PDB file of C-alpha atoms in Angstrom:
ATOM      1  CA  ASP D   1     204.646 332.700  25.274  1.00 69.00           C
ATOM      2  CA  VAL D   2     202.945 330.034  23.249  1.00 67.00           C
ATOM      3  CA  LYS D   3     200.699 327.907  25.353  1.00 90.00           C
ATOM      4  CA  VAL D   4     199.376 324.497  24.362  1.00 95.00           C
ATOM      5  CA  THR D   5     197.125 322.831  26.884  1.00 95.00           C
ATOM      6  CA  GLN D   6     195.671 319.351  27.007  1.00 96.00           C
ATOM      7  CA  SER D   7     192.484 318.425  28.805  1.00 91.00           C
ATOM      8  CA  SER D   8     193.930 315.759  31.111  1.00 92.00           C
ATOM      9  CA  ARG D   9     197.370 314.781  32.348  1.00 93.00           C
ATOM     10  CA  TYR D  10     196.312 311.258  33.275  1.00 96.00           C
ATOM     11  CA  LEU D  11     193.383 309.217  32.049  1.00 97.00           C
ATOM     12  CA  VAL D  12     192.277 305.658  32.745  1.00 98.00           C
ATOM     13  CA  LYS D  13     189.659 304.107  30.471  1.00 97.00           C
ATOM     14  CA  ARG D  14     188.233 300.671  29.902  1.00 98.00           C
ATOM     15  CA  THR D  15     188.511 298.671  26.706  1.00 98.00           C
ATOM     16  CA  GLY D  16     185.735 299.616  24.297  1.00 97.00           C
ATOM     17  CA  GLU D  17     185.097 303.068  25.736  1.00 97.00           C
ATOM     18  CA  LYS D  18     185.048 306.136  23.528  1.00 97.00           C
ATOM     19  CA  VAL D  19     187.808 308.515  24.556  1.00 97.00           C
ATOM     20  CA  PHE D  20     188.186 312.213  23.797  1.00 97.00           C
ATOM     21  CA  LEU D  21     191.494 314.019  24.172  1.00 98.00           C
ATOM     22  CA  GLU D  22     191.373 317.763  23.735  1.00 97.00           C
ATOM     23  CA  CYS D  23     194.099 320.200  22.841  1.00 97.00           C
ATOM     24  CA  VAL D  24     193.888 323.984  22.860  1.00 97.00           C
ATOM     25  CA  GLN D  25     196.478 326.499  21.695  1.00 96.00           C
ATOM     26  CA  ASP D  26     196.377 330.230  22.246  1.00 94.00           C
ATOM     27  CA  MET D  27     198.692 331.533  19.517  1.00 91.00           C
ATOM     28  CA  ASP D  28     196.453 331.425  16.477  1.00 93.00           C
ATOM     29  CA  HIS D  29     198.546 328.660  14.908  1.00 93.00           C
ATOM     30  CA  GLU D  30     197.277 327.186  11.678  1.00 93.00           C
ATOM     31  CA  ASN D  31     198.794 323.739  12.136  1.00 93.00           C
ATOM     32  CA  MET D  32     198.052 321.268  14.905  1.00 95.00           C
ATOM     33  CA  PHE D  33     199.308 317.740  15.453  1.00 96.00           C
ATOM     34  CA  TRP D  34     198.618 314.672  17.552  1.00 97.00           C
ATOM     35  CA  TYR D  35     201.432 312.258  18.403  1.00 97.00           C
ATOM     36  CA  ARG D  36     201.780 309.227  20.547  1.00 96.00           C
ATOM     37  CA  GLN D  37     204.998 308.455  22.336  1.00 94.00           C
ATOM     38  CA  ASP D  38     206.055 304.956  23.294  1.00 92.00           C
ATOM     39  CA  PRO D  39     209.383 303.800  24.756  1.00 86.00           C
ATOM     40  CA  GLY D  40     211.870 302.918  22.051  1.00 82.00           C
ATOM     41  CA  LEU D  41     209.617 304.194  19.256  1.00 86.00           C
ATOM     42  CA  GLY D  42     209.972 307.937  19.669  1.00 87.00           C
ATOM     43  CA  LEU D  43     207.078 310.149  18.631  1.00 92.00           C
ATOM     44  CA  ARG D  44     204.750 308.926  15.923  1.00 93.00           C
ATOM     45  CA  LEU D  45     202.314 311.190  14.148  1.00 94.00           C
ATOM     46  CA  ILE D  46     198.671 310.138  14.330  1.00 97.00           C
ATOM     47  CA  TYR D  47     196.858 313.009  12.592  1.00 96.00           C
ATOM     48  CA  PHE D  48     197.462 316.620  11.778  1.00 94.00           C
ATOM     49  CA  SER D  49     195.430 319.584  10.654  1.00 94.00           C
ATOM     50  CA  TYR D  50     196.518 322.662   8.735  1.00 91.00           C
ATOM     51  CA  ASP D  51     193.213 324.506   8.924  1.00 91.00           C
ATOM     52  CA  VAL D  52     189.792 324.428  10.510  1.00 94.00           C
ATOM     53  CA  LYS D  53     187.827 321.341   9.449  1.00 91.00           C
ATOM     54  CA  MET D  54     190.881 320.027   7.576  1.00 92.00           C
ATOM     55  CA  LYS D  55     192.650 316.863   8.649  1.00 94.00           C
ATOM     56  CA  GLU D  56     195.366 314.651   7.290  1.00 93.00           C
ATOM     57  CA  LYS D  57     196.423 311.166   8.315  1.00 94.00           C
ATOM     58  CA  GLY D  58     199.815 310.760   9.845  1.00 92.00           C
ATOM     59  CA  ASP D  59     201.814 307.579  10.098  1.00 91.00           C
ATOM     60  CA  ILE D  60     199.558 305.631  12.480  1.00 95.00           C
ATOM     61  CA  PRO D  61     195.932 306.811  12.093  1.00 97.00           C
ATOM     62  CA  GLU D  62     194.260 303.445  12.554  1.00 96.00           C
ATOM     63  CA  GLY D  63     191.900 303.380  15.504  1.00 96.00           C
ATOM     64  CA  TYR D  64     191.831 307.185  15.813  1.00 98.00           C
ATOM     65  CA  SER D  65     189.878 310.088  14.423  1.00 97.00           C
ATOM     66  CA  VAL D  66     190.156 313.842  14.910  1.00 97.00           C
ATOM     67  CA  SER D  67     188.027 316.932  14.886  1.00 97.00           C
ATOM     68  CA  ARG D  68     188.933 320.556  14.347  1.00 97.00           C
ATOM     69  CA  GLU D  69     185.870 322.772  14.481  1.00 96.00           C
ATOM     70  CA  LYS D  70     187.710 325.847  15.763  1.00 96.00           C
ATOM     71  CA  LYS D  71     191.179 327.057  14.957  1.00 96.00           C
ATOM     72  CA  GLU D  72     192.441 326.838  18.515  1.00 97.00           C
ATOM     73  CA  ARG D  73     191.084 323.384  19.332  1.00 97.00           C
ATOM     74  CA  PHE D  74     192.082 319.961  18.000  1.00 98.00           C
ATOM     75  CA  SER D  75     190.490 316.830  19.415  1.00 98.00           C
ATOM     76  CA  LEU D  76     191.700 313.258  19.194  1.00 98.00           C
ATOM     77  CA  ILE D  77     189.050 310.557  19.430  1.00 98.00           C
ATOM     78  CA  LEU D  78     189.509 306.897  20.175  1.00 97.00           C
ATOM     79  CA  GLU D  79     186.245 305.392  18.953  1.00 95.00           C
ATOM     80  CA  SER D  80     186.678 302.140  20.883  1.00 97.00           C
ATOM     81  CA  ALA D  81     189.727 302.155  23.121  1.00 97.00           C
ATOM     82  CA  SER D  82     191.978 299.131  23.128  1.00 98.00           C
ATOM     83  CA  THR D  83     194.847 298.157  25.411  1.00 97.00           C
ATOM     84  CA  ASN D  84     197.389 298.763  22.637  1.00 97.00           C
ATOM     85  CA  GLN D  85     196.385 302.415  22.695  1.00 98.00           C
ATOM     86  CA  THR D  86     197.850 302.806  26.174  1.00 98.00           C
ATOM     87  CA  SER D  87     200.439 305.502  25.599  1.00 97.00           C
ATOM     88  CA  MET D  88     201.495 309.094  26.136  1.00 96.00           C
ATOM     89  CA  TYR D  89     199.636 311.417  23.774  1.00 97.00           C
ATOM     90  CA  LEU D  90     201.195 314.730  22.844  1.00 97.00           C
ATOM     91  CA  CYS D  91     199.561 317.601  21.034  1.00 97.00           C
ATOM     92  CA  ALA D  92     201.555 320.257  19.212  1.00 96.00           C
ATOM     93  CA  SER D  93     200.912 323.376  17.207  1.00 95.00           C
ATOM     94  CA  LYS D  94     202.894 325.622  14.895  1.00 92.00           C
ATOM     95  CA  THR D  95     202.436 328.487  12.551  1.00 89.00           C
ATOM     96  CA  THR D  96     202.970 327.903   8.856  1.00 84.00           C
ATOM     97  CA  GLY D  97     206.549 328.190   7.664  1.00 79.00           C
ATOM     98  CA  PHE D  98     209.935 327.394   9.113  1.00 75.00           C
ATOM     99  CA  HIS D  99     209.025 327.315  12.751  1.00 82.00           C
ATOM    100  CA  GLU D 100     209.241 324.777  15.494  1.00 88.00           C
ATOM    101  CA  GLN D 101     206.276 322.924  16.881  1.00 92.00           C
ATOM    102  CA  TYR D 102     205.166 323.765  20.411  1.00 94.00           C
ATOM    103  CA  PHE D 103     204.062 320.876  22.548  1.00 96.00           C
ATOM    104  CA  GLY D 104     201.457 320.465  25.214  1.00 95.00           C
ATOM    105  CA  PRO D 105     202.189 318.722  28.526  1.00 94.00           C
ATOM    106  CA  GLY D 106     200.888 315.360  27.320  1.00 95.00           C
ATOM    107  CA  THR D 107     198.143 312.977  28.405  1.00 96.00           C
ATOM    108  CA  ARG D 108     199.135 309.599  29.749  1.00 96.00           C
ATOM    109  CA  LEU D 109     196.300 307.285  28.770  1.00 98.00           C
ATOM    110  CA  THR D 110     195.922 303.835  30.264  1.00 98.00           C
ATOM    111  CA  VAL D 111     193.368 301.464  28.755  1.00 98.00           C
ATOM    112  CA  THR D 112     192.516 298.487  30.955  1.00 97.00           C
TER     113      THR D 112
ATOM    114  CA  GLU Y   1     209.300 307.149   3.648  1.00 80.00           C
ATOM    115  CA  LEU Y   2     211.517 309.443   5.663  1.00 86.00           C
ATOM    116  CA  LYS Y   3     213.618 307.719   8.296  1.00 91.00           C
ATOM    117  CA  VAL Y   4     215.427 309.545  11.081  1.00 94.00           C
ATOM    118  CA  GLU Y   5     218.036 307.683  13.087  1.00 95.00           C
ATOM    119  CA  GLN Y   6     219.755 308.867  16.217  1.00 95.00           C
ATOM    120  CA  ASN Y   7     222.748 307.404  17.912  1.00 95.00           C
ATOM    121  CA  PRO Y   8     223.540 306.551  20.487  1.00 96.00           C
ATOM    122  CA  LEU Y   9     220.162 305.659  21.954  1.00 94.00           C
ATOM    123  CA  PHE Y  10     221.527 305.855  25.469  1.00 95.00           C
ATOM    124  CA  LEU Y  11     224.516 307.806  26.699  1.00 93.00           C
ATOM    125  CA  SER Y  12     225.961 307.762  30.166  1.00 95.00           C
ATOM    126  CA  MET Y  13     228.665 310.353  30.569  1.00 92.00           C
ATOM    127  CA  GLN Y  14     230.694 311.846  33.317  1.00 94.00           C
ATOM    128  CA  GLU Y  15     230.371 315.459  34.332  1.00 96.00           C
ATOM    129  CA  GLY Y  16     232.900 317.632  32.587  1.00 96.00           C
ATOM    130  CA  LYS Y  17     233.252 315.407  29.516  1.00 96.00           C
ATOM    131  CA  ASN Y  18     232.358 316.188  25.919  1.00 96.00           C
ATOM    132  CA  TYR Y  19     230.235 314.099  23.621  1.00 95.00           C
ATOM    133  CA  THR Y  20     228.246 314.231  20.386  1.00 97.00           C
ATOM    134  CA  ILE Y  21     224.827 312.897  19.498  1.00 97.00           C
ATOM    135  CA  TYR Y  22     224.242 312.112  15.828  1.00 98.00           C
ATOM    136  CA  CYS Y  23     221.079 312.397  13.792  1.00 97.00           C
ATOM    137  CA  ASN Y  24     220.961 310.900  10.281  1.00 96.00           C
ATOM    138  CA  TYR Y  25     217.993 311.209   7.973  1.00 95.00           C
ATOM    139  CA  SER Y  26     217.105 309.588   4.701  1.00 93.00           C
ATOM    140  CA  THR Y  27     215.688 312.304   2.468  1.00 85.00           C
ATOM    141  CA  THR Y  28     216.524 315.771   1.261  1.00 82.00           C
ATOM    142  CA  SER Y  29     215.631 318.369   3.838  1.00 79.00           C
ATOM    143  CA  ASP Y  30     217.211 321.551   5.081  1.00 78.00           C
ATOM    144  CA  ARG Y  31     215.046 321.989   8.153  1.00 89.00           C
ATOM    145  CA  LEU Y  32     215.891 320.163  11.319  1.00 93.00           C
ATOM    146  CA  TYR Y  33     214.889 320.692  14.933  1.00 95.00           C
ATOM    147  CA  TRP Y  34     216.283 319.547  18.245  1.00 97.00           C
ATOM    148  CA  TYR Y  35     214.078 319.040  21.290  1.00 97.00           C
ATOM    149  CA  ARG Y  36     214.696 318.169  24.903  1.00 97.00           C
ATOM    150  CA  GLN Y  37     212.385 316.099  27.080  1.00 96.00           C
ATOM    151  CA  ASP Y  38     212.740 315.744  30.843  1.00 94.00           C
ATOM    152  CA  PRO Y  39     211.242 312.659  32.495  1.00 89.00           C
ATOM    153  CA  GLY Y  40     207.463 312.913  32.701  1.00 85.00           C
ATOM    154  CA  LYS Y  41     207.466 316.226  30.873  1.00 89.00           C
ATOM    155  CA  SER Y  42     206.708 317.407  27.381  1.00 89.00           C
ATOM    156  CA  LEU Y  43     209.103 318.424  24.630  1.00 94.00           C
ATOM    157  CA  GLU Y  44     210.911 321.726  24.710  1.00 94.00           C
ATOM    158  CA  SER Y  45     212.415 323.252  21.580  1.00 94.00           C
ATOM    159  CA  LEU Y  46     216.208 323.673  21.704  1.00 96.00           C
ATOM    160  CA  PHE Y  47     217.386 324.534  18.212  1.00 96.00           C
ATOM    161  CA  VAL Y  48     215.987 325.297  14.788  1.00 94.00           C
ATOM    162  CA  LEU Y  49     218.399 324.645  11.911  1.00 93.00           C
ATOM    163  CA  LEU Y  50     217.193 325.940   8.568  1.00 88.00           C
ATOM    164  CA  SER Y  51     220.062 325.689   6.111  1.00 85.00           C
ATOM    165  CA  ASN Y  52     223.143 323.741   5.199  1.00 86.00           C
ATOM    166  CA  GLY Y  53     225.999 324.654   7.493  1.00 88.00           C
ATOM    167  CA  ALA Y  54     223.723 326.151  10.144  1.00 90.00           C
ATOM    168  CA  VAL Y  55     225.211 326.157  13.613  1.00 94.00           C
ATOM    169  CA  LYS Y  56     223.398 327.172  16.780  1.00 96.00           C
ATOM    170  CA  GLN Y  57     224.733 327.299  20.324  1.00 97.00           C
ATOM    171  CA  GLU Y  58     223.075 327.659  23.679  1.00 95.00           C
ATOM    172  CA  GLY Y  59     225.172 327.227  26.802  1.00 96.00           C
ATOM    173  CA  ARG Y  60     226.923 323.860  26.698  1.00 96.00           C
ATOM    174  CA  LEU Y  61     224.971 322.624  23.673  1.00 97.00           C
ATOM    175  CA  MET Y  62     225.817 323.240  20.045  1.00 98.00           C
ATOM    176  CA  ALA Y  63     223.867 321.916  17.078  1.00 98.00           C
ATOM    177  CA  SER Y  64     224.905 321.815  13.437  1.00 96.00           C
ATOM    178  CA  LEU Y  65     223.389 320.714  10.147  1.00 95.00           C
ATOM    179  CA  ASP Y  66     225.036 319.223   7.064  1.00 94.00           C
ATOM    180  CA  THR Y  67     222.276 318.759   4.504  1.00 91.00           C
ATOM    181  CA  LYS Y  68     224.567 317.138   1.940  1.00 92.00           C
ATOM    182  CA  ALA Y  69     225.508 314.409   4.381  1.00 93.00           C
ATOM    183  CA  ARG Y  70     221.929 314.395   5.768  1.00 94.00           C
ATOM    184  CA  LEU Y  71     223.427 314.665   9.210  1.00 95.00           C
ATOM    185  CA  SER Y  72     222.920 316.833  12.246  1.00 97.00           C
ATOM    186  CA  THR Y  73     224.988 316.745  15.402  1.00 97.00           C
ATOM    187  CA  LEU Y  74     224.308 317.905  18.937  1.00 98.00           C
ATOM    188  CA  HIS Y  75     227.557 318.492  20.751  1.00 98.00           C
ATOM    189  CA  ILE Y  76     227.726 318.624  24.521  1.00 97.00           C
ATOM    190  CA  THR Y  77     230.638 320.472  26.092  1.00 96.00           C
ATOM    191  CA  ALA Y  78     231.689 319.889  29.702  1.00 95.00           C
ATOM    192  CA  ALA Y  79     228.487 318.090  30.633  1.00 95.00           C
ATOM    193  CA  VAL Y  80     226.665 318.919  33.850  1.00 96.00           C
ATOM    194  CA  HIS Y  81     223.946 316.968  35.635  1.00 95.00           C
ATOM    195  CA  ASP Y  82     221.250 319.436  34.536  1.00 95.00           C
ATOM    196  CA  LEU Y  83     221.701 318.266  30.957  1.00 96.00           C
ATOM    197  CA  SER Y  84     220.352 314.809  31.838  1.00 97.00           C
ATOM    198  CA  ALA Y  85     217.285 314.366  29.617  1.00 97.00           C
ATOM    199  CA  THR Y  86     216.185 312.740  26.395  1.00 96.00           C
ATOM    200  CA  TYR Y  87     217.106 314.592  23.215  1.00 97.00           C
ATOM    201  CA  PHE Y  88     215.194 314.240  19.976  1.00 96.00           C
ATOM    202  CA  CYS Y  89     215.978 315.425  16.501  1.00 96.00           C
ATOM    203  CA  ALA Y  90     213.131 315.958  14.043  1.00 95.00           C
ATOM    204  CA  VAL Y  91     213.191 316.542  10.313  1.00 93.00           C
ATOM    205  CA  ASP Y  92     210.680 318.764   8.566  1.00 86.00           C
ATOM    206  CA  GLU Y  93     209.413 317.227   5.350  1.00 76.00           C
ATOM    207  CA  GLY Y  94     208.341 320.568   3.996  1.00 71.00           C
ATOM    208  CA  LYS Y  95     205.134 322.282   3.031  1.00 63.00           C
ATOM    209  CA  SER Y  96     204.137 319.607   0.525  1.00 66.00           C
ATOM    210  CA  SER Y  97     203.852 317.260   3.495  1.00 66.00           C
ATOM    211  CA  GLY Y  98     201.967 319.712   5.647  1.00 66.00           C
ATOM    212  CA  ASP Y  99     204.990 320.892   7.636  1.00 75.00           C
ATOM    213  CA  LYS Y 100     204.963 317.677   9.582  1.00 83.00           C
ATOM    214  CA  LEU Y 101     207.970 316.415  11.479  1.00 88.00           C
ATOM    215  CA  THR Y 102     209.476 312.971  11.606  1.00 90.00           C
ATOM    216  CA  PHE Y 103     211.238 312.323  14.890  1.00 92.00           C
ATOM    217  CA  GLY Y 104     214.215 310.199  15.744  1.00 93.00           C
ATOM    218  CA  THR Y 105     213.808 307.673  18.538  1.00 92.00           C
ATOM    219  CA  GLY Y 106     215.642 309.906  20.980  1.00 94.00           C
ATOM    220  CA  THR Y 107     218.919 309.783  22.885  1.00 96.00           C
ATOM    221  CA  ARG Y 108     218.628 309.379  26.605  1.00 96.00           C
ATOM    222  CA  LEU Y 109     221.488 311.237  28.257  1.00 96.00           C
ATOM    223  CA  ALA Y 110     222.509 310.565  31.856  1.00 96.00           C
ATOM    224  CA  VAL Y 111     225.258 312.737  33.282  1.00 96.00           C
ATOM    225  CA  ARG Y 112     226.851 311.267  36.376  1.00 93.00           C
ATOM    226  CA  PRO Y 113     229.138 312.980  38.915  1.00 86.00           C
TER     227      PRO Y 113
END
C-alpha cells in the first residue's frame, strides 16, 4: 500500500513564525504536491514537484516555498506565517502517467 | 484556466434513494478522478476514468465520463448512511501541466434514515 505521511496532524504557530511542513512517501513516486483545503474552496494547489530539486508553482504559491532534496520528501515552508494561512494542508504523491494521487492525512495549521 | 464545477454542493438524501452528482469541466481532458473525504480525514481515491465513455462501479457508486460533454457523473444507488462524506472530482490537465489535478469544490453528501 502506498503510504504518504505528514509530520504533524495539528500545528499552532504565531504570526511571523517560519513554519515547516514535511511530507514523506514510500512508493518511489516521481511527483509530489502540496494543497491547501478551505471550506467552500475545495483543494487548491500550492506547489508541485516532478523530480528531485525541481519545483513548479501551482495556483496559489504566494507566501509559500518548497524544497525537495530527496525523492521521498517534499517540504512546504511558510517563510513568515500569517493568519490567512490558517488552513488544512494536504500532501499528495503519484507516479508519472495516468494514475491517481495518493494523499497524506493532512496537517491542520492554525496561525494566531 | 481550467475550471471544475460540481453540483450540487450539498445533498441531503434519504436512505434507499438514488441520486447523481455532476462534475463539469472547462477544457479538453480525458482523465478524471473521483475522491471521497470523511470528516477530519484525508482524501481516498474512488475511481479513475481514463477515456470517453468510461464507466466504473464499486458497490452503490458508479462513475462515468463523457469527454465530449466535459461531464462526469457519480451515481448513488440505494444510499446508505455509510456513504455520508464529501465527494470531489478532479481533472488531470495532462503531462504538459505536470500531471497536476484541478479539483471541484466538493459535494457534501448526508444520508439520513
